[in-house]
Coordinates of C-alpha atoms in Angstrom, one line a residue:
M1 CA -34.7 21.0 -5.7
G2 CA -32.8 18.0 -4.4
A3 CA -29.3 17.0 -5.4
S4 CA -29.1 14.9 -8.4
A5 CA -26.5 12.4 -9.4
E6 CA -24.8 14.1 -12.3
P7 CA -22.5 12.2 -14.6
Q8 CA -18.8 12.7 -13.8
T9 CA -16.7 14.3 -16.5
N10 CA -13.7 12.3 -17.5
T11 CA -10.6 13.8 -15.9
G12 CA -8.3 11.0 -16.9
E13 CA -8.7 9.3 -13.5
L14 CA -11.4 6.7 -12.8
N15 CA -13.6 6.6 -9.8
N16 CA -13.1 3.7 -7.4
S17 CA -16.6 3.8 -6.0
G18 CA -18.7 0.9 -7.0
Y19 CA -16.1 -1.6 -6.1
D20 CA -17.7 -3.4 -3.1
I21 CA -14.9 -6.0 -2.9
D22 CA -13.6 -7.2 0.4
P23 CA -9.9 -5.9 0.6
S24 CA -8.7 -9.4 1.7
Y25 CA -10.4 -11.1 -1.3
I26 CA -8.0 -13.0 -3.7
P27 CA -9.4 -14.8 -6.7
S28 CA -9.3 -18.5 -6.3
D29 CA -9.3 -21.5 -8.7
D30 CA -12.2 -22.9 -6.6
E31 CA -14.6 -20.2 -8.1
T32 CA -16.1 -20.1 -11.6
F33 CA -13.5 -18.5 -13.8
M34 CA -14.0 -14.8 -14.5
N35 CA -17.2 -14.5 -12.4
D36 CA -18.4 -11.0 -11.5
R37 CA -16.4 -10.9 -8.3
Q38 CA -13.1 -11.8 -10.1
L39 CA -13.9 -9.3 -12.9
K40 CA -14.5 -6.5 -10.3
Y41 CA -11.3 -7.5 -8.5
F42 CA -9.2 -7.2 -11.7
E43 CA -11.0 -4.1 -12.8
K44 CA -10.2 -2.4 -9.5
Q45 CA -6.6 -3.5 -9.7
L46 CA -6.3 -2.0 -13.2
V47 CA -8.1 1.2 -12.3
D48 CA -5.9 1.7 -9.2
W49 CA -2.7 1.0 -11.3
K50 CA -3.8 3.5 -13.9
N51 CA -4.6 6.2 -11.4
S52 CA -1.3 5.7 -9.7
I53 CA 0.6 6.1 -13.0
L54 CA -1.5 9.2 -13.8
A55 CA -0.7 10.7 -10.4
E56 CA 3.1 10.1 -10.8
S57 CA 2.9 11.6 -14.3
Q58 CA 1.2 14.7 -13.0
G59 CA 4.1 15.1 -10.5
T60 CA 6.6 14.9 -13.3
L61 CA 4.7 17.4 -15.4
N62 CA 4.5 19.8 -12.5
Q63 CA 8.3 19.6 -12.0
L64 CA 8.9 20.2 -15.7
Q65 CA 6.7 23.3 -15.6
D66 CA 8.6 24.7 -12.6
G67 CA 11.2 26.0 -15.0
P68 CA 14.5 25.2 -16.5
M69 CA 17.3 23.7 -14.6
R70 CA 19.8 26.4 -13.4
E71 CA 22.6 24.3 -12.2
P72 CA 25.7 26.5 -12.1
D73 CA 28.2 23.6 -12.4
L74 CA 28.4 21.9 -15.8
N75 CA 28.7 18.5 -14.2
D76 CA 25.7 19.1 -12.0
R77 CA 23.7 20.3 -15.1
A78 CA 24.7 17.3 -17.1
S79 CA 23.7 15.0 -14.3
S80 CA 20.4 16.7 -13.9
E81 CA 19.7 16.5 -17.7
T82 CA 20.6 12.8 -17.6
D83 CA 18.2 12.3 -14.7
W84 CA 15.4 14.1 -16.6
G85 CA 16.1 12.0 -19.7
I86 CA 15.6 8.8 -17.7
E87 CA 12.5 10.2 -16.1
L88 CA 11.0 11.1 -19.4
R89 CA 11.7 7.7 -20.9
T90 CA 10.1 6.1 -17.8
R91 CA 7.0 8.3 -18.4
D92 CA 6.9 7.2 -22.0
R93 CA 6.9 3.6 -21.0
Q94 CA 4.2 4.3 -18.5
R95 CA 2.1 6.0 -21.3
K96 CA 2.3 2.8 -23.3
L97 CA 1.4 0.9 -20.1
I98 CA -1.7 3.0 -19.7
S99 CA -2.7 2.0 -23.2
K100 CA -2.4 -1.7 -22.2
I101 CA -4.4 -1.1 -19.0
E102 CA -7.2 0.6 -21.0
S103 CA -7.1 -2.4 -23.4
A104 CA -7.5 -4.8 -20.5
L105 CA -10.4 -2.7 -19.1
R106 CA -12.1 -2.9 -22.5
R107 CA -11.6 -6.6 -22.5
I108 CA -13.4 -6.8 -19.1
T109 CA -16.3 -4.8 -20.6
E110 CA -16.4 -7.0 -23.7
G111 CA -16.3 -10.3 -21.7
E112 CA -12.9 -11.3 -23.2
Y113 CA -10.7 -10.6 -20.1
G114 CA -8.7 -13.5 -18.7
Y115 CA -8.7 -15.5 -21.9
C116 CA -5.6 -16.0 -24.1
Q117 CA -5.8 -14.0 -27.3
V118 CA -3.9 -16.8 -29.1
T119 CA -5.4 -20.0 -27.8
G120 CA -8.7 -18.9 -26.2
E121 CA -7.7 -20.8 -23.1
P122 CA -8.1 -19.2 -19.6
I123 CA -5.0 -17.4 -18.4
S124 CA -4.1 -18.6 -14.9
L125 CA -5.3 -16.4 -12.0
A126 CA -1.8 -16.3 -10.6
R127 CA -0.5 -14.9 -13.9
L128 CA -3.3 -12.3 -14.0
R129 CA -2.6 -11.3 -10.4
A130 CA 1.0 -10.8 -11.2
R131 CA 0.4 -9.1 -14.6
P132 CA -3.3 -8.0 -14.9
I133 CA -2.6 -6.8 -18.5
A134 CA -1.6 -10.2 -19.7
T135 CA -3.1 -11.2 -23.0
M136 CA -1.7 -14.7 -23.3
T137 CA -1.2 -17.8 -21.2
L138 CA 2.3 -18.3 -20.0
E139 CA 2.8 -21.1 -22.6
A140 CA 1.6 -18.9 -25.5
Q141 CA 3.8 -16.0 -24.3
E142 CA 6.8 -18.3 -24.1
R143 CA 6.2 -19.6 -27.7
H144 CA 5.7 -16.0 -28.9
E145 CA 9.0 -14.9 -27.3
R146 CA 10.9 -17.9 -28.8
Q147 CA 9.5 -17.1 -32.3
E148 CA 10.6 -13.4 -31.8
R149 CA 14.1 -14.5 -30.9
V150 CA 14.3 -16.8 -34.0
S151 CA 13.0 -14.0 -36.2
R152 CA 15.6 -11.6 -34.8
D153 CA 18.4 -14.0 -35.2
D154 CA 17.6 -14.5 -38.9

């Protein structure tokens, strides 16, 4: 009996095989917007980012499971607890970021990635390279932030 390709179980991390992208490739405005090559490029960026966050989170979890802090000095203990509080808040922000990454991956699958959710216009490739989870064009994002400030000030 030969080896068969069995489906991989979802371990939280995504597999990078299947991305046959030249490492030097950078999406260009000279290409058709959101062609297969660009979509694979952004999908790989998102998957790599998610896997990196998951790996960091696992390191934090392992440190937490190593046991309680046993700093004999009260000042050292307070400092350690402050550091852990900051680390846990960082991990919470990253948990929210993973949700945004998964949403972007879903948009790639659904053919909506790269287009502004407000105007429907293409989001610039430069913006997507800088922030692959962007859901709005820069102009729409700025309008949104101005409206938020006005609402907060009322």
